[in-house]
Coordinates of N, CA and C in Angstrom, one line a residue:
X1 N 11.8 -30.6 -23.2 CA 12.6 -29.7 -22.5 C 12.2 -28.3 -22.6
X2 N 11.7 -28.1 -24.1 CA 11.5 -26.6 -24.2 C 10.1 -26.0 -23.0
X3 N 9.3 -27.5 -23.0 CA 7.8 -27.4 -22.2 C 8.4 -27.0 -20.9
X4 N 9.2 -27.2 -20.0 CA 9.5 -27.1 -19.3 C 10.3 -25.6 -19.0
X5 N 11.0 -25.0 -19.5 CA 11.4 -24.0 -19.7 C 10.3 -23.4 -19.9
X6 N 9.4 -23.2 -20.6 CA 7.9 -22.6 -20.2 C 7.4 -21.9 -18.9
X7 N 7.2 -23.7 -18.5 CA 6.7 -24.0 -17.6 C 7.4 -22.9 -16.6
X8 N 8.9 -23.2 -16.1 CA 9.0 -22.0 -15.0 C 9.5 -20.6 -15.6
X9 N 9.8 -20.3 -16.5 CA 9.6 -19.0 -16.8 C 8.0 -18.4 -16.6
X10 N 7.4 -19.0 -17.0 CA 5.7 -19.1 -16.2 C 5.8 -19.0 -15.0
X11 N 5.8 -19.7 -14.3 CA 5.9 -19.4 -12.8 C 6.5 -18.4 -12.1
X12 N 8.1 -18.0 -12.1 CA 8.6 -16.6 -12.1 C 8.3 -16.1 -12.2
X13 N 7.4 -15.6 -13.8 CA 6.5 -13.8 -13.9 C 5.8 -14.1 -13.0
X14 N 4.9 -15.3 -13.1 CA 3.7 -15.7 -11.9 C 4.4 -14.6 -11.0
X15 N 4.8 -15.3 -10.1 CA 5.5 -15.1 -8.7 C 5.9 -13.6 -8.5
X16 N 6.5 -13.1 -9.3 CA 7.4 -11.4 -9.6 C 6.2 -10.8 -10.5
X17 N 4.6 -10.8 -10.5 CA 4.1 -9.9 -10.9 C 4.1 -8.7 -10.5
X18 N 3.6 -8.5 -9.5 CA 4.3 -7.2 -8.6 C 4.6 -6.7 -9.0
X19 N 6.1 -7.0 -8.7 CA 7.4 -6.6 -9.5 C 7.4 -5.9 -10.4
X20 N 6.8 -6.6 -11.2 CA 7.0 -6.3 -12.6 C 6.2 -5.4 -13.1
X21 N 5.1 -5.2 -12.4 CA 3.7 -4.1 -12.7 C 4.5 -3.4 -12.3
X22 N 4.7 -2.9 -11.3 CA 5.2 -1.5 -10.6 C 6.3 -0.6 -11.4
X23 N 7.5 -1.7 -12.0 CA 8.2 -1.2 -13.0 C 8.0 -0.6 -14.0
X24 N 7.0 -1.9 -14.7 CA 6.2 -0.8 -16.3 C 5.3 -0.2 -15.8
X25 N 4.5 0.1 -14.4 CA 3.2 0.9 -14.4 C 3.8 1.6 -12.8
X26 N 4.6 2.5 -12.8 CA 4.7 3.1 -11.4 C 3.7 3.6 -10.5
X27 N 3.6 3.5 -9.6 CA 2.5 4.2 -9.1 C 2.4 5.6 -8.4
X28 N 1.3 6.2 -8.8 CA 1.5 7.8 -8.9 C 2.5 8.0 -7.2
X29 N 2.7 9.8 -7.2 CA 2.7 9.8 -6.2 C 2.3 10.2 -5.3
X30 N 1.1 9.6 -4.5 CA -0.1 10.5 -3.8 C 0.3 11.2 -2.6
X31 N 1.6 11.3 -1.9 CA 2.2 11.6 -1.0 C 2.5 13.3 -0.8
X32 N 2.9 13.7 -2.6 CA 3.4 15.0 -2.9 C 2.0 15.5 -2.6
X33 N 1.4 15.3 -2.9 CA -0.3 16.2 -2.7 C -0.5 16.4 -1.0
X34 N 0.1 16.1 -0.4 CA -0.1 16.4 1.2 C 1.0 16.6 2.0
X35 N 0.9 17.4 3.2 CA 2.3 17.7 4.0 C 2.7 16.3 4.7
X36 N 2.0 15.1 5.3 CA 3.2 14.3 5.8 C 3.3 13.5 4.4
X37 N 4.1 12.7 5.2 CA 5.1 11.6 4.0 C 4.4 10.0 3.7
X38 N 3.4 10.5 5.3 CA 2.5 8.9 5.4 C 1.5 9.2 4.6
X39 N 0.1 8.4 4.1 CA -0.9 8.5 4.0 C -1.1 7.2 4.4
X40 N -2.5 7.2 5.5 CA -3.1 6.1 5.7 C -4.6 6.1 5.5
X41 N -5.0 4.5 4.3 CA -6.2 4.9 3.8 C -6.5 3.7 4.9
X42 N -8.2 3.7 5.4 CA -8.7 3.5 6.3 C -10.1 4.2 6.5
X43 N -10.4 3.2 7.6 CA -11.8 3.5 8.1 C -12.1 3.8 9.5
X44 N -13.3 4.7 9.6 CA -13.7 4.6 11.4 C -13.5 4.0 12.3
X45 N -14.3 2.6 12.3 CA -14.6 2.1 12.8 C -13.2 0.6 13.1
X46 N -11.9 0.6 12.2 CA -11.4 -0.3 11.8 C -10.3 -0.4 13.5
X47 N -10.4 -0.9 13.6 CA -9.3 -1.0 15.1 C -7.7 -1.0 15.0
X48 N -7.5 -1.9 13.8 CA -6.4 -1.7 13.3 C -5.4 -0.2 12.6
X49 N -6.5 0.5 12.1 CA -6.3 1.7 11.8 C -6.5 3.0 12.4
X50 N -6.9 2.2 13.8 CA -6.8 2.7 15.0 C -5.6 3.1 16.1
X51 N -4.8 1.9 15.7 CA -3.8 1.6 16.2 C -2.9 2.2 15.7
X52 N -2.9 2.2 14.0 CA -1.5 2.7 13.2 C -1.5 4.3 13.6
X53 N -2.7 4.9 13.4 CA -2.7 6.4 13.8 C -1.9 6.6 15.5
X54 N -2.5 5.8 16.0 CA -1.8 5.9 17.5 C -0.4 5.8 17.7
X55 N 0.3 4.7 16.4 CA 1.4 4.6 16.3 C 2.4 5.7 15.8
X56 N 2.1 6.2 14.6 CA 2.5 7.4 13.8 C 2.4 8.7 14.8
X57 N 1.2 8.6 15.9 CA 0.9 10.2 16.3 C 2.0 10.0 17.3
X58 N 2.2 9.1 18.3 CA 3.4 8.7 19.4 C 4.7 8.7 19.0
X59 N 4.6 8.4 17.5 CA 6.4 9.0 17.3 C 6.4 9.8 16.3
X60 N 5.6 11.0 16.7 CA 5.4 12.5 16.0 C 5.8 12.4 14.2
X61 N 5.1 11.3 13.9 CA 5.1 11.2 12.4 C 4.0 11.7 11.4
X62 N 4.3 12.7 10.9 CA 3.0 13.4 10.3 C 2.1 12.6 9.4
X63 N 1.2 12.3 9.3 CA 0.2 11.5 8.3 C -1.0 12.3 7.8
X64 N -1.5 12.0 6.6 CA -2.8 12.8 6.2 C -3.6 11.3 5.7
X65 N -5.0 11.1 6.8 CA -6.1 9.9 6.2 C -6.6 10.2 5.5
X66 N -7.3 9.5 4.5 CA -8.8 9.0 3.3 C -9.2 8.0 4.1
X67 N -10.4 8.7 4.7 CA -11.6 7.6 4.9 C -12.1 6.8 3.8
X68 N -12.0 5.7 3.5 CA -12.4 5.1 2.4 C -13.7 4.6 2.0
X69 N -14.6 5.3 3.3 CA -15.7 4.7 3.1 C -16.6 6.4 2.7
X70 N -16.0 7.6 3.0 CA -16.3 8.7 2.9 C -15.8 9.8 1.7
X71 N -14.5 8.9 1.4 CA -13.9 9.9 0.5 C -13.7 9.2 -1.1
X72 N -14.2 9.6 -1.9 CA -14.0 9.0 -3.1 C -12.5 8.4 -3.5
X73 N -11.8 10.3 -3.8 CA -10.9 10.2 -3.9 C -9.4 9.4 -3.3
X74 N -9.8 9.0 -1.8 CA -9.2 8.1 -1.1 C -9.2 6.5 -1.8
X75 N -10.9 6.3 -2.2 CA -11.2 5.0 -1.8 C -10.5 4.7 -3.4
X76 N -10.3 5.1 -4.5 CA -9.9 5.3 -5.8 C -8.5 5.4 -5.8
X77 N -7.7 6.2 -4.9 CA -6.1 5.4 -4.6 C -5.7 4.5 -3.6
X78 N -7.0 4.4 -2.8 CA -6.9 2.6 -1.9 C -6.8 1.6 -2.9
X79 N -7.9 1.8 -4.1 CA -8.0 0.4 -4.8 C -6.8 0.2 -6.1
X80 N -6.3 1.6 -6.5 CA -5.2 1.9 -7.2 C -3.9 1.2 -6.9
X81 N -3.5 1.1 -5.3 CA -2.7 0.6 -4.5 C -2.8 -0.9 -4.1
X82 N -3.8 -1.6 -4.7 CA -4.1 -2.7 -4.5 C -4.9 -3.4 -3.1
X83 N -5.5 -2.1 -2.4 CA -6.1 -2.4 -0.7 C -7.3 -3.4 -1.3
X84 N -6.9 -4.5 -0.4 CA -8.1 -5.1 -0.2 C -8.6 -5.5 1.5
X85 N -8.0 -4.6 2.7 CA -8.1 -4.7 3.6 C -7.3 -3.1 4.5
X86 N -8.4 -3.0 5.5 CA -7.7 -1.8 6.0 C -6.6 -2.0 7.1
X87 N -6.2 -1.0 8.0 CA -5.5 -0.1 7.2 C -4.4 -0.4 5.7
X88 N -4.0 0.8 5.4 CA -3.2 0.6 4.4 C -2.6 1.9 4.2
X89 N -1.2 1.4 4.2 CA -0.3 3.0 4.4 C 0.2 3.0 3.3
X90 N 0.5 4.4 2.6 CA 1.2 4.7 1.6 C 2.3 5.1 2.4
X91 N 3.9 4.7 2.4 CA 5.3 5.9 3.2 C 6.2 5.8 2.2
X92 N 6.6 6.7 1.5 CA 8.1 7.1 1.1 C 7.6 6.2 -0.5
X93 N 6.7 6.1 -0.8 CA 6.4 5.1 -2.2 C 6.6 3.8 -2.0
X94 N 6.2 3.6 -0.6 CA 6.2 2.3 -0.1 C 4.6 1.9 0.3
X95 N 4.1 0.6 0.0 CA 2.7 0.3 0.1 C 2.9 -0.9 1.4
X96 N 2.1 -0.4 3.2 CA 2.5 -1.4 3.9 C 0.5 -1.3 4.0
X97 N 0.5 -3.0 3.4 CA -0.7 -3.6 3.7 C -0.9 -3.9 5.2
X98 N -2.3 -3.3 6.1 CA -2.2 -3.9 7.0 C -1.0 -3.5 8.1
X99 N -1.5 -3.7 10.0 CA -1.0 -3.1 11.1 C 0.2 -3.9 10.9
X100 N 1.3 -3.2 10.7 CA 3.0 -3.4 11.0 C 3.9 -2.9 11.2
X101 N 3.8 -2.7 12.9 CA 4.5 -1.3 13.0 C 6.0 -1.5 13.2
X102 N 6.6 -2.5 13.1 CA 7.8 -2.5 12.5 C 8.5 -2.1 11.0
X103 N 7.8 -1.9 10.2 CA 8.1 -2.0 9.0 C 7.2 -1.0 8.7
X104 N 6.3 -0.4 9.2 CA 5.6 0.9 9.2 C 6.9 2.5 10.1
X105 N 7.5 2.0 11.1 CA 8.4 2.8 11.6 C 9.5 2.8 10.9
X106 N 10.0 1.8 10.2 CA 11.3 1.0 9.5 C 11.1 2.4 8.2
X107 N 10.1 2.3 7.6 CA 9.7 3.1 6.3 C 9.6 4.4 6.9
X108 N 8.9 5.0 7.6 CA 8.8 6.4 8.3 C 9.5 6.8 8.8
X109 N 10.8 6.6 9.1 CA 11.7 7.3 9.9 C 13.4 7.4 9.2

């Protein structure tokens, strides 16, 4: 019985790591260092990050990019934030992986 109770208390942290990192390890706040509220890290050539800017600039939402292939300092709070794919928006201390502009407008407004 006890192996079992292990077992899914195991699995729960499993599952709620996240979670649980962000709580004991908050993450900075890279947002105060710039006038909008967005930051989207991102690349040139990325289509998808193409789109989010077109999204944010259409409904007059201020944003400041890190090219992540140009900017150190970007590419060092992309990987801080867990990006392993572009875009990736920081809004309101909110991390939206990837094009979602419901839940990218949902957070920004």
């Amino acid at each position: 019985m006890k192996k079992w109770i292990i077992v899914v208390a195991a699995l729960v942290v499993y599952q709620k790591w996240d979670v649980i990192n962000r709580f004991v390890y908050p993450l900075p706040d890279y947002a105060a260092e710039h006038v909008g509220k967005v930051i989207i890290y991102g690349t040139a050539w990325c289509g998808y990050c193409t789109q989010a800017r077109n999204l944010l600039n259409k409904n007059a939402i201020a944003f400041y990019e890190y090219d992540i292939e140009k900017s150190r300092i970007g590419r060092e709070q992309f990987q801080r934030l867990g990006g392993n794919g572009t875009p990736l928006l920081l809004i309101n201390g909110e991390v939206v992986k990837g094009y979602n502009p419901a839940r990218i407008l949902a957070l920004a407004q």
